[in-house]
Short mmCIF file of N, CA, C and O and ligand atoms in Angstrom, two decimals:
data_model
loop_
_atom_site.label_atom_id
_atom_site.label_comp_id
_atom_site.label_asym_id
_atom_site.label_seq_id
_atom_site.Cartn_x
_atom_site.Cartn_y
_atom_site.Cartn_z
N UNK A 1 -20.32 -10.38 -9.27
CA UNK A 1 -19.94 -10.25 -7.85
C UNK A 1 -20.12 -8.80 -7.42
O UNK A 1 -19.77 -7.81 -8.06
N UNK A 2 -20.71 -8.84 -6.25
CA UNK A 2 -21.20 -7.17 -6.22
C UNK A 2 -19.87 -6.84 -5.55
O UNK A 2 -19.18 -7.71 -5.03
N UNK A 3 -19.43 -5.07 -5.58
CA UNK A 3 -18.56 -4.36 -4.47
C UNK A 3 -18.82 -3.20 -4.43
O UNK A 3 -19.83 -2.62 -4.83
N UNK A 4 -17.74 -2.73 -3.84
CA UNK A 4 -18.43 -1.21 -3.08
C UNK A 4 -16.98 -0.11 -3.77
O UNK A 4 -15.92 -0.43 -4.30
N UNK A 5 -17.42 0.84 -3.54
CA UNK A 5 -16.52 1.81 -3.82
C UNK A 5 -16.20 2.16 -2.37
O UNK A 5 -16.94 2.34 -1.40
N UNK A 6 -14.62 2.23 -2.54
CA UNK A 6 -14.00 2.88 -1.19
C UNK A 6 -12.35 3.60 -1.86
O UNK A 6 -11.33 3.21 -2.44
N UNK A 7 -12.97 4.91 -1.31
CA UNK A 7 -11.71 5.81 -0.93
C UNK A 7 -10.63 5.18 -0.33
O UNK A 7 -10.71 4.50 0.69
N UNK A 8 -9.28 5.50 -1.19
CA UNK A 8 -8.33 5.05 -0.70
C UNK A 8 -7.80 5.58 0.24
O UNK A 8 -7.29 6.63 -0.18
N UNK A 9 -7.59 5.44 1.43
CA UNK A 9 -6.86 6.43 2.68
C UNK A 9 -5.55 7.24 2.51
O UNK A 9 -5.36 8.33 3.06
N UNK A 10 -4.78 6.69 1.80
CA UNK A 10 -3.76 7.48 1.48
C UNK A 10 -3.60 8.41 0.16
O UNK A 10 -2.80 9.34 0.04
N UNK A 11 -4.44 7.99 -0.71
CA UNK A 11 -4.58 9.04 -1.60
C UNK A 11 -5.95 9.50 -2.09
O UNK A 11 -6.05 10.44 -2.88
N UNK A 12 -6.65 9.05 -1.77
CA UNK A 12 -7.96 9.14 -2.20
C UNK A 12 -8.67 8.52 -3.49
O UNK A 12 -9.88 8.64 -3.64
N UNK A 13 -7.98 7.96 -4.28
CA UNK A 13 -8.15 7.53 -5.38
C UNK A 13 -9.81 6.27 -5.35
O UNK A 13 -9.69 5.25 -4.67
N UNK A 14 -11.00 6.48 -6.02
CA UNK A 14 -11.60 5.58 -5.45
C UNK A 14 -11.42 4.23 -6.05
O UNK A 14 -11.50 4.07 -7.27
N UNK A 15 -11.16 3.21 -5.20
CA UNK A 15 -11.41 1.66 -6.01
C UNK A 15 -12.37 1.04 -5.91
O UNK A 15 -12.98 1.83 -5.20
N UNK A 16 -13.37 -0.17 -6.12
CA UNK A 16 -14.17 -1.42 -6.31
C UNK A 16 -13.95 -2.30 -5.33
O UNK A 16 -13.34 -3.31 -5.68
N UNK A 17 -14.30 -2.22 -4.07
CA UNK A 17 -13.54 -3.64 -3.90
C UNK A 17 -14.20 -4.43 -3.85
O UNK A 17 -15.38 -4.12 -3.94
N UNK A 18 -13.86 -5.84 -3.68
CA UNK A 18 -15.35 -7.40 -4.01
C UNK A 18 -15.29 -7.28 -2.85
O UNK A 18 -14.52 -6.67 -2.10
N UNK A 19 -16.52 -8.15 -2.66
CA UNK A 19 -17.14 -9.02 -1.25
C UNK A 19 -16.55 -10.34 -1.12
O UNK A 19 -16.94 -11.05 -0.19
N UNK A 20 -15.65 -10.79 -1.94
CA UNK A 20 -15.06 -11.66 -1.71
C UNK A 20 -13.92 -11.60 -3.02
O UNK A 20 -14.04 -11.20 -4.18
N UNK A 21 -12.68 -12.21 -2.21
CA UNK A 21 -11.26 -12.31 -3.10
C UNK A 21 -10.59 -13.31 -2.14
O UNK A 21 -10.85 -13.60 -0.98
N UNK A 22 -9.43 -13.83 -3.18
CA UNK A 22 -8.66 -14.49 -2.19
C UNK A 22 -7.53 -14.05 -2.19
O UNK A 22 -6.61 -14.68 -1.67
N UNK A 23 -7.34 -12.73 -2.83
CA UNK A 23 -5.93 -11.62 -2.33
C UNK A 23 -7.01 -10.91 -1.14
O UNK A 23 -7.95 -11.33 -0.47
N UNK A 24 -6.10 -9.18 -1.34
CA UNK A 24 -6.24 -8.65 -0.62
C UNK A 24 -6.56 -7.14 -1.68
O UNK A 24 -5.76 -6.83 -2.56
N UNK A 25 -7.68 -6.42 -1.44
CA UNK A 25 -7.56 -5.33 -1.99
C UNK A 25 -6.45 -4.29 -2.16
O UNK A 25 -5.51 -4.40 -1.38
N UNK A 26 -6.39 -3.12 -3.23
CA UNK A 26 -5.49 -2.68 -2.67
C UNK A 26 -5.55 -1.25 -3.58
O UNK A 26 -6.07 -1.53 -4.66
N UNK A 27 -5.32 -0.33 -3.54
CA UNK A 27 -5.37 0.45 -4.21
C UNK A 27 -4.82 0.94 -5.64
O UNK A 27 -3.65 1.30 -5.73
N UNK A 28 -5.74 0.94 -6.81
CA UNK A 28 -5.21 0.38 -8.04
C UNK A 28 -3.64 2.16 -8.05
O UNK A 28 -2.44 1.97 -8.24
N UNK A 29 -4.01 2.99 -7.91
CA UNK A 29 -2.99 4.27 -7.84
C UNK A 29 -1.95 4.07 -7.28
O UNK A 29 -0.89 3.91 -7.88
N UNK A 30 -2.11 4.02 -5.73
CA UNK A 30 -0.55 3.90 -5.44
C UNK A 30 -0.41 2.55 -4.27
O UNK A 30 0.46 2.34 -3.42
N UNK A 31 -1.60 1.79 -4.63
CA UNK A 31 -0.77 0.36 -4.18
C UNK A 31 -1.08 -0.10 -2.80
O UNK A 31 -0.84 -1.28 -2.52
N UNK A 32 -1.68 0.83 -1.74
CA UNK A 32 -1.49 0.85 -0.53
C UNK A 32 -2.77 -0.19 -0.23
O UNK A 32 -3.54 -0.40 -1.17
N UNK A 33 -2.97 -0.75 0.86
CA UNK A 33 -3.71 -1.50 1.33
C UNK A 33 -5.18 -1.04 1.60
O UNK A 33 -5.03 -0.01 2.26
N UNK A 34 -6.28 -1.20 1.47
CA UNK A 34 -7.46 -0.55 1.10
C UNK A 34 -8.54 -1.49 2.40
O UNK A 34 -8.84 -2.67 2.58
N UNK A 35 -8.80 -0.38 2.97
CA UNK A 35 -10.00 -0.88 3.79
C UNK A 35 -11.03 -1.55 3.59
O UNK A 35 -12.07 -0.92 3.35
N UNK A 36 -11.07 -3.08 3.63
CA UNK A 36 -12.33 -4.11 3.31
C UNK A 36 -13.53 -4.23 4.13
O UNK A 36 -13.70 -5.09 5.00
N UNK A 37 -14.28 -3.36 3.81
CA UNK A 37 -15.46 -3.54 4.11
C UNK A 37 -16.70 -3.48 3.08
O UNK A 37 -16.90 -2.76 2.10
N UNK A 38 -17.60 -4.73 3.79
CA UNK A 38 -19.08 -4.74 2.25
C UNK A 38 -19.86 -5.46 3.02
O UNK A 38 -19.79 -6.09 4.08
N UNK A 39 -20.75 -5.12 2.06
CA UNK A 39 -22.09 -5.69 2.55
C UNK A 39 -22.10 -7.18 1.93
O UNK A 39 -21.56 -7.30 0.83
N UNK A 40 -22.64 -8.32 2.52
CA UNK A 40 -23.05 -9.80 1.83
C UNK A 40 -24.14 -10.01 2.59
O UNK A 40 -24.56 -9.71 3.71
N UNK A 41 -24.68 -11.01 1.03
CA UNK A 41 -26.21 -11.64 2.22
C UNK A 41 -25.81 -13.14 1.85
O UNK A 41 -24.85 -13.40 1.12
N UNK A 42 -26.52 -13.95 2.34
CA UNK A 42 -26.41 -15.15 2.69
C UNK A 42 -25.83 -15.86 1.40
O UNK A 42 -24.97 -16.74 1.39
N UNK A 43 -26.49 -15.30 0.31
CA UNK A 43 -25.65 -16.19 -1.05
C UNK A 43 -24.33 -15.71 -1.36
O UNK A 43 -23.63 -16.36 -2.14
N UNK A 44 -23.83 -14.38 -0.70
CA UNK A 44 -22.43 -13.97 -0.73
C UNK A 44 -21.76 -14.41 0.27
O UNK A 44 -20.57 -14.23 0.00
N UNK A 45 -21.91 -15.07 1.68
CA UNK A 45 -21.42 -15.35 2.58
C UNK A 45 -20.21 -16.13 2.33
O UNK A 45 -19.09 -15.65 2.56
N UNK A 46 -20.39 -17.34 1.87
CA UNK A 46 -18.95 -17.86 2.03
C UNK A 46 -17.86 -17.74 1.80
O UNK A 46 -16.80 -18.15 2.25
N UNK A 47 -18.36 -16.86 0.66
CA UNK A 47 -17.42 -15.95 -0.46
C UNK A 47 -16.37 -14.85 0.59
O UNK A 47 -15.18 -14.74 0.87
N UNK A 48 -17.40 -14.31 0.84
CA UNK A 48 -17.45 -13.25 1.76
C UNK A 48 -16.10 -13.72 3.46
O UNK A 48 -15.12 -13.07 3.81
N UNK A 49 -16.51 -14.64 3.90
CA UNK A 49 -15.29 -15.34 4.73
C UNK A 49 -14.26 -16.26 3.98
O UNK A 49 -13.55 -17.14 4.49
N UNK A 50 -14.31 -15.91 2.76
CA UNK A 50 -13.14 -17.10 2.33
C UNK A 50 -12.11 -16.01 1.66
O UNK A 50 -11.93 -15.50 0.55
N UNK A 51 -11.30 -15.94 3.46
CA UNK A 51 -10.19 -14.69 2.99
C UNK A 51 -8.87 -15.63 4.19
O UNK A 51 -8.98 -16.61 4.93
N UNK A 52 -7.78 -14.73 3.87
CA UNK A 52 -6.66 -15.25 4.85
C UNK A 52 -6.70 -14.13 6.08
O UNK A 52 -5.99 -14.13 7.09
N UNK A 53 -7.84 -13.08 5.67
CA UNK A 53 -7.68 -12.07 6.81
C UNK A 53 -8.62 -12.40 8.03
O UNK A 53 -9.33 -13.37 7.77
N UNK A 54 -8.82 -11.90 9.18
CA UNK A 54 -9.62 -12.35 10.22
C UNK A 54 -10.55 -11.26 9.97
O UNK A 54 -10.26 -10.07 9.87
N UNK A 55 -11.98 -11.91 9.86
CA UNK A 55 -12.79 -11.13 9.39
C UNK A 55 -13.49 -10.65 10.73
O UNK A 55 -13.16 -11.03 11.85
N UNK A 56 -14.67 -9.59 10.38
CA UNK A 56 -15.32 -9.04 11.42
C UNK A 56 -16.98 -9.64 11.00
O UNK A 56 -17.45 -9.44 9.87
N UNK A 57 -17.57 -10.20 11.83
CA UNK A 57 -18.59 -9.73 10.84
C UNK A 57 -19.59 -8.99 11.67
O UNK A 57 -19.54 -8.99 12.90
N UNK A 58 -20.72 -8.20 10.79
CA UNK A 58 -21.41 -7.15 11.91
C UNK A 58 -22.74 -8.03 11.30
O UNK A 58 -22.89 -8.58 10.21
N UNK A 59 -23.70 -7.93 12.53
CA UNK A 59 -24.81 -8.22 11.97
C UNK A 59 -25.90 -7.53 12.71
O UNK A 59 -26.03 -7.84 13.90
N UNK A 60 -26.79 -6.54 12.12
CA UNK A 60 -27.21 -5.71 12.17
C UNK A 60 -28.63 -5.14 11.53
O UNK A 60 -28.76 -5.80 10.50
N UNK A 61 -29.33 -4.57 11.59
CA UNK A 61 -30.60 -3.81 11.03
C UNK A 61 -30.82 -2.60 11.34
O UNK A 61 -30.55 -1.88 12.30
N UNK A 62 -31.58 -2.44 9.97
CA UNK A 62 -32.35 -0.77 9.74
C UNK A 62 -32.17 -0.45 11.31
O UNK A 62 -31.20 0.05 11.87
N UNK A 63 -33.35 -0.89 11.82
CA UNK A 63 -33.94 -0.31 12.54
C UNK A 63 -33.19 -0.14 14.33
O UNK A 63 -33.53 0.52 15.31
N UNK A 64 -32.10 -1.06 14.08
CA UNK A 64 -31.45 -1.16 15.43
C UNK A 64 -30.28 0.22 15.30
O UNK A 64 -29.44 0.54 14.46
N UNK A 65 -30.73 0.76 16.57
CA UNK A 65 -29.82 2.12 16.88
C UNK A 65 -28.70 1.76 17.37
O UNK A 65 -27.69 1.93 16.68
N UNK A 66 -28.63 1.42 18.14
CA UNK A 66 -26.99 0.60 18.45
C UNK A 66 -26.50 0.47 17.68
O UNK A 66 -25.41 1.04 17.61
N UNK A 67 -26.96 -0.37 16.55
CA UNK A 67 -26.19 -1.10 15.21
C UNK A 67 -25.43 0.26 14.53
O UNK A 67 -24.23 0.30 14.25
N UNK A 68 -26.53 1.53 14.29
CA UNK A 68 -26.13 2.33 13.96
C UNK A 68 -24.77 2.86 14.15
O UNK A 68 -23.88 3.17 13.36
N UNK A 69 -24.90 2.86 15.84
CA UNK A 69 -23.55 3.60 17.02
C UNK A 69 -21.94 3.07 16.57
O UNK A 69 -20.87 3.66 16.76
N UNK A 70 -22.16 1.85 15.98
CA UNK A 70 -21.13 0.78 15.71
C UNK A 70 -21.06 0.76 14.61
O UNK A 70 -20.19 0.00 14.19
N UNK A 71 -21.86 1.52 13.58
CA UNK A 71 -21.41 1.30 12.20
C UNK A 71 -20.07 2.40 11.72
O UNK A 71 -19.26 2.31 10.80
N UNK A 72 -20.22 3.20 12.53
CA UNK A 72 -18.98 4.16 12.22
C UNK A 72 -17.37 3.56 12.55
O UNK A 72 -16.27 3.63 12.00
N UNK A 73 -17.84 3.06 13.54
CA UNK A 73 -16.55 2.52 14.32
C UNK A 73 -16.16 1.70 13.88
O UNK A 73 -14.95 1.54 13.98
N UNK A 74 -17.04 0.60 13.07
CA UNK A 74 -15.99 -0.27 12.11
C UNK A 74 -15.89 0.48 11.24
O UNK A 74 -14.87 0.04 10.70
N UNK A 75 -16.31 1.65 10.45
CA UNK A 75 -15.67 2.16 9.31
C UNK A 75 -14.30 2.08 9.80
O UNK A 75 -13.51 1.32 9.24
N UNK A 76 -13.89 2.87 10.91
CA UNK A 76 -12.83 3.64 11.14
C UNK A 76 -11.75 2.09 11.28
O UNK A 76 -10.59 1.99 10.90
N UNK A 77 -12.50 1.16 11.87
CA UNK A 77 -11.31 0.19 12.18
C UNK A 77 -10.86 -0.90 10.74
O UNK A 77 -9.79 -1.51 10.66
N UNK A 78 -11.72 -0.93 9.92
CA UNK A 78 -11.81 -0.85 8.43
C UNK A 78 -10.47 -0.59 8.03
O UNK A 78 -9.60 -1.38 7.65
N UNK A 79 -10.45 1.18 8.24
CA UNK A 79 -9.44 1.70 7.93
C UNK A 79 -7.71 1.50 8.91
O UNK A 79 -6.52 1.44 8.62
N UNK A 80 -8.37 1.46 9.88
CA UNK A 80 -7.26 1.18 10.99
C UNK A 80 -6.56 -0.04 10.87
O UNK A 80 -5.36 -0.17 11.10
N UNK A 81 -7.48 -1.12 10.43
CA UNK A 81 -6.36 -2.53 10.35
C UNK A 81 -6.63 -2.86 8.36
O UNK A 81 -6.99 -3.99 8.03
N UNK A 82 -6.48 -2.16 7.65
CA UNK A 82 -6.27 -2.36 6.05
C UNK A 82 -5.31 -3.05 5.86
O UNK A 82 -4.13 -2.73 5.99
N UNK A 83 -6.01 -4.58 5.38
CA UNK A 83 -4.63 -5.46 5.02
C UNK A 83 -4.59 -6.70 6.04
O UNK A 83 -3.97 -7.74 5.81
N UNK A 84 -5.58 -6.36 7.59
CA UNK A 84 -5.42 -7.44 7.98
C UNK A 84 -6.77 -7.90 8.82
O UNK A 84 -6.89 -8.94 9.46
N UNK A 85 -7.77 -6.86 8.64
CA UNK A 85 -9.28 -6.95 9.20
C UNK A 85 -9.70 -6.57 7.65
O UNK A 85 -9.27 -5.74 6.86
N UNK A 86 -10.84 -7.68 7.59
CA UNK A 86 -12.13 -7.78 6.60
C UNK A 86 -13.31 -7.41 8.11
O UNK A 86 -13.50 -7.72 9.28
N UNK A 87 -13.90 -6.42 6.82
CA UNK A 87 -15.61 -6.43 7.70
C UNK A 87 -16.80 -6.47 6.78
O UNK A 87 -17.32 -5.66 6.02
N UNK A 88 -17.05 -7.88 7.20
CA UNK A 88 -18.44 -8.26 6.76
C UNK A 88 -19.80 -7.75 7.42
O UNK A 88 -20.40 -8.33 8.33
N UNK A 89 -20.05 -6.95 7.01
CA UNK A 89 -22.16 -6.45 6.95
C UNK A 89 -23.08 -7.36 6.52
O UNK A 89 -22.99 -7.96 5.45
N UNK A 90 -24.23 -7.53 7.55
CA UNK A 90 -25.10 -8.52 7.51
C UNK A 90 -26.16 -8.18 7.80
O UNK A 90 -26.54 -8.29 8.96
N UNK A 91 -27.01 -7.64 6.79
CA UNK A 91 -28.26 -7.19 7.19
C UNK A 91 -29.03 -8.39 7.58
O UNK A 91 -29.27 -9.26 6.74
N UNK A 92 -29.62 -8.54 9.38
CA UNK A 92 -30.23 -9.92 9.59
C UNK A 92 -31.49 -9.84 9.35
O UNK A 92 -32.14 -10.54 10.13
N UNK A 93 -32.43 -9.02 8.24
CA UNK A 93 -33.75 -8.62 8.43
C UNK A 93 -33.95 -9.90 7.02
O UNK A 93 -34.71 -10.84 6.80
N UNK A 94 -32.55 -9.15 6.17
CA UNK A 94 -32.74 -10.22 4.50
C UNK A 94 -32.23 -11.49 4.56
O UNK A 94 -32.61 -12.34 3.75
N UNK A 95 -30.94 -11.91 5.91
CA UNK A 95 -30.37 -12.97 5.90
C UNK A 95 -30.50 -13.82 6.81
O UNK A 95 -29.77 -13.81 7.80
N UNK A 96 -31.20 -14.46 6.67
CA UNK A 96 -31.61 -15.34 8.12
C UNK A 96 -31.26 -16.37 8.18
O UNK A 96 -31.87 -17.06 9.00
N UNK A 97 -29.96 -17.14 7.26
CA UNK A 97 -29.23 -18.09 7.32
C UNK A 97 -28.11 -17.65 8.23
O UNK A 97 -27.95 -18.16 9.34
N UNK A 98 -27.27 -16.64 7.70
CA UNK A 98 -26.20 -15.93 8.38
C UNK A 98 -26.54 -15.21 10.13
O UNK A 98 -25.65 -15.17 10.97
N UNK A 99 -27.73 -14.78 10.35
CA UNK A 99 -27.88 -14.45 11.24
C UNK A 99 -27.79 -16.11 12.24
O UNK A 99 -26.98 -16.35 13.14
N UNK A 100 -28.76 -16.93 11.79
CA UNK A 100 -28.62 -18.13 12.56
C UNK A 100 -27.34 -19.04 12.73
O UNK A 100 -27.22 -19.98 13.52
N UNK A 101 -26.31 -18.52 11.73
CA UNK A 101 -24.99 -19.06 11.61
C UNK A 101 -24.26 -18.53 12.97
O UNK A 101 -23.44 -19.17 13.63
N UNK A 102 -24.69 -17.38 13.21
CA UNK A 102 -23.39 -16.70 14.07
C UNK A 102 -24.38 -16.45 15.57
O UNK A 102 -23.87 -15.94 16.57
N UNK A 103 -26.05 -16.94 15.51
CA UNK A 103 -26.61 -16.97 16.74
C UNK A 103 -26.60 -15.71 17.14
O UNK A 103 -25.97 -15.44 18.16
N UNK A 104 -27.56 -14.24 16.14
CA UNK A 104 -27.30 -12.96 16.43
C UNK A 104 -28.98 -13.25 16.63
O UNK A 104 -29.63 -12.89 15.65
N UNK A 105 -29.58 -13.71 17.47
CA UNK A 105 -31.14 -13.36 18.33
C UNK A 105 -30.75 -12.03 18.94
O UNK A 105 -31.86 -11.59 19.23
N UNK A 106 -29.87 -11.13 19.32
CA UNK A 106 -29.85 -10.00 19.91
C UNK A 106 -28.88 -9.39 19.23
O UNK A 106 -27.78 -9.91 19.34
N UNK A 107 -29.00 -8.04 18.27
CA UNK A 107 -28.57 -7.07 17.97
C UNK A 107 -27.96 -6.14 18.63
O UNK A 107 -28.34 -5.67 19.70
N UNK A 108 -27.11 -5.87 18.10
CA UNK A 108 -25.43 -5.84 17.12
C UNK A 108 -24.96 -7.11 17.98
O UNK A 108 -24.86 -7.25 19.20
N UNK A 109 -24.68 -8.00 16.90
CA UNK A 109 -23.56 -8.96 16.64
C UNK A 109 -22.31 -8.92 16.32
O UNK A 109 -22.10 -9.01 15.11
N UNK A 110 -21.27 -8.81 17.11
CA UNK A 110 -20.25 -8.91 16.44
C UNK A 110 -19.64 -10.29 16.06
O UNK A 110 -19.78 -10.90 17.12
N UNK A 111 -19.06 -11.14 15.20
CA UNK A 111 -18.79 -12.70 14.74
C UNK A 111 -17.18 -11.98 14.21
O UNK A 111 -16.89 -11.09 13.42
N UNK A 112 -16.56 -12.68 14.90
CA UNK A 112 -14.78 -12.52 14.63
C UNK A 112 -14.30 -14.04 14.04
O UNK A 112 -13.99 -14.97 14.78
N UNK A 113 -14.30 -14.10 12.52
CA UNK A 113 -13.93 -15.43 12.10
C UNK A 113 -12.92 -15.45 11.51
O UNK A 113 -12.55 -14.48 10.85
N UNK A 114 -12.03 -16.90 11.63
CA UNK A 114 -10.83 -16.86 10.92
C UNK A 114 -10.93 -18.47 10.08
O UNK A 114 -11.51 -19.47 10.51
N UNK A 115 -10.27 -18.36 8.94
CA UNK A 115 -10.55 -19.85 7.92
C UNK A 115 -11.91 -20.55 8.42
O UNK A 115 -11.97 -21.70 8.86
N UNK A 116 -13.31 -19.41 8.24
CA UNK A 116 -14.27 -20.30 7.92
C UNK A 116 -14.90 -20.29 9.61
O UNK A 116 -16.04 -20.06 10.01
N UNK A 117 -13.53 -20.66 10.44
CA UNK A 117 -14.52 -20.28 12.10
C UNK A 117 -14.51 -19.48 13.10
O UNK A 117 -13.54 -18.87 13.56
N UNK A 118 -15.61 -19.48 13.44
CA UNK A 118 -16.20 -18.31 14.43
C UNK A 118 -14.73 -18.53 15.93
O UNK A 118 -14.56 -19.40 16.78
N UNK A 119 -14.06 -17.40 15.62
CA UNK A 119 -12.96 -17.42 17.05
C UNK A 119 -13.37 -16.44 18.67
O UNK A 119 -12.83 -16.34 19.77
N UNK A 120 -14.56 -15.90 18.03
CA UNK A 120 -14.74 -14.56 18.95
C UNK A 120 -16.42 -14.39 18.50
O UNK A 120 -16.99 -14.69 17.45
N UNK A 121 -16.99 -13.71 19.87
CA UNK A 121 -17.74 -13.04 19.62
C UNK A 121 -18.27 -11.53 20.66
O UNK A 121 -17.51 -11.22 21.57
N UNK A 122 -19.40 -10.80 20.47
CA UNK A 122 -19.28 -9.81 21.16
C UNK A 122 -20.56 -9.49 20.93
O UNK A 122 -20.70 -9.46 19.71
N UNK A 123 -21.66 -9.20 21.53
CA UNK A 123 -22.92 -8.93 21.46
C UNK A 123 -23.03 -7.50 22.20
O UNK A 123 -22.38 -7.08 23.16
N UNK A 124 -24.28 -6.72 21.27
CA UNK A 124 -24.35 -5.16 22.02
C UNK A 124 -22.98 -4.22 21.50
O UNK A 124 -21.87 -4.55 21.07
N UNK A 125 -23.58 -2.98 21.75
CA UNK A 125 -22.71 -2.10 21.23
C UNK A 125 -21.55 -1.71 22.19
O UNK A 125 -21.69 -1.30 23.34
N UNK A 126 -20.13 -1.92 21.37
CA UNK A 126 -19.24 -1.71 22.29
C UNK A 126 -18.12 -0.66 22.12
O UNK A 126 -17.53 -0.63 21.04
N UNK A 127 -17.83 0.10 22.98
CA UNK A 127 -16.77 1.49 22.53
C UNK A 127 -15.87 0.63 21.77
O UNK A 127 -15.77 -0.59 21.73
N UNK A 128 -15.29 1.52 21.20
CA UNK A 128 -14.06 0.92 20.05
C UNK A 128 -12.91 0.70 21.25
O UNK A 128 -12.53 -0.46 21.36
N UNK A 129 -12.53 1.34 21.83
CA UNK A 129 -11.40 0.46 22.93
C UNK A 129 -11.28 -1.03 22.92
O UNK A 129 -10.43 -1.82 22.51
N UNK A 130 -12.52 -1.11 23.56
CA UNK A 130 -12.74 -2.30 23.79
C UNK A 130 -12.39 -3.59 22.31
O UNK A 130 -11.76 -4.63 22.44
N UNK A 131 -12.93 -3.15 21.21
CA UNK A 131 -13.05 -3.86 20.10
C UNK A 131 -11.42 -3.65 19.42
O UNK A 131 -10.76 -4.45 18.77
N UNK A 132 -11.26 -2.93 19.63
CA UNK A 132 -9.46 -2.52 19.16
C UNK A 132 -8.63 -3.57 20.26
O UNK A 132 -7.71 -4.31 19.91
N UNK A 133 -9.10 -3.49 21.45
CA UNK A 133 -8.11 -4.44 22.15
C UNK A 133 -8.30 -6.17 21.88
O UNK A 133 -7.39 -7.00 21.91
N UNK A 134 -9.81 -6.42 21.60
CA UNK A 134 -10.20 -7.89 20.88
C UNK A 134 -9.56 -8.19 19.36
O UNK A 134 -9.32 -9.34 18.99
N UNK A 135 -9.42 -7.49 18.86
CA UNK A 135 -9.15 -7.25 17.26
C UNK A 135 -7.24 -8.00 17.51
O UNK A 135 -6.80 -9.10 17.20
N UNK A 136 -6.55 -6.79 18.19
CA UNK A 136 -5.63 -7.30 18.60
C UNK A 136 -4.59 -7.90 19.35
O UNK A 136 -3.37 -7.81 19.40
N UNK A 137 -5.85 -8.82 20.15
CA UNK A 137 -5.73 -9.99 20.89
C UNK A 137 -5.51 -11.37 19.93
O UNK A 137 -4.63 -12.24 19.87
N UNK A 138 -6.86 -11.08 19.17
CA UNK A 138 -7.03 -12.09 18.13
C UNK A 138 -5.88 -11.85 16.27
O UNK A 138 -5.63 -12.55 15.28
N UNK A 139 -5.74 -11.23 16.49
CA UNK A 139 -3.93 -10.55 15.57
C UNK A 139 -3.27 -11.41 16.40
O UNK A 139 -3.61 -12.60 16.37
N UNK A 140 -2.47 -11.08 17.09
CA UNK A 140 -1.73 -11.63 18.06
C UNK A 140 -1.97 -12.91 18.06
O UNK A 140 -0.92 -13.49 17.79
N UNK A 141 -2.95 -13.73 18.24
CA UNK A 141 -2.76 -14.89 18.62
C UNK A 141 -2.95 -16.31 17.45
O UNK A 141 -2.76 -17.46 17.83
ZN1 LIG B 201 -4.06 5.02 -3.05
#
């Protein structure tokens, strides 16, 4: 199962985390809740949404600059909701099952899923305001 290394926010300690679990990451040092974000392609996908958290998913390419503009901003919201936002990365150049899953013909995709379905979506690059107030709309509800 592939994962990524991510700095723990509160202490820095680095952990592993998977592309898919059915806990919740967390920081092996001091415990704290660890920002889920990774990359999956289509044979990691289901894996990849089979969480209790409301996932994000981005779907995106090299070559799209927008995609770029928005890749920071979910880092940060990554970190901002640890513990209760997953963000799934979807390169749509290698995955063209997942891209046709979530109907991303126009780049940056955003796909907001919860147990498996699509609750939200958001096309084009959008200030983080905006995506912070969808995030926890869909918390909330
Ligand atoms: Zn830590």
């Amino acid at each position: 199962m592939a994962s990524r290394v991510t700095p723990c926010p509160d202490c820095g300690t680095k952990n592993r985390v998977p592309v898919g679990s059915a806990g919740r990451p967390r920081c092996a040092s001091c415990h704290a809740d660890l920002p889920w974000l990774v990359d999956a392609t289509d044979a990691e996908l289901a894996s990849a949404l089979s969480t209790s958290q409301l996932v994000l998913v981005d779907l995106w390419a090299p070559w799209c600059g927008p995609c770029r503009m928005v890749a920071p901003v979910l880092e940060r919201l990554a970190v901002r909701y640890a513990g209760q936002v997953k963000v799934v990365k979807v390169n749509v150049d290698d995955n063209p099952l997942a891209a046709r899953r979530f109907g991303a013909s126009s780049i940056p995709t955003l796909a907001f899923v919860r147990d498996d379905e699509t609750v939200g979506r958001i096309v084009g690059a959008q200030p983080e305001p905006v995506l912070v107030q969808r995030i926890n709309a869909l918390l909330a509800g």
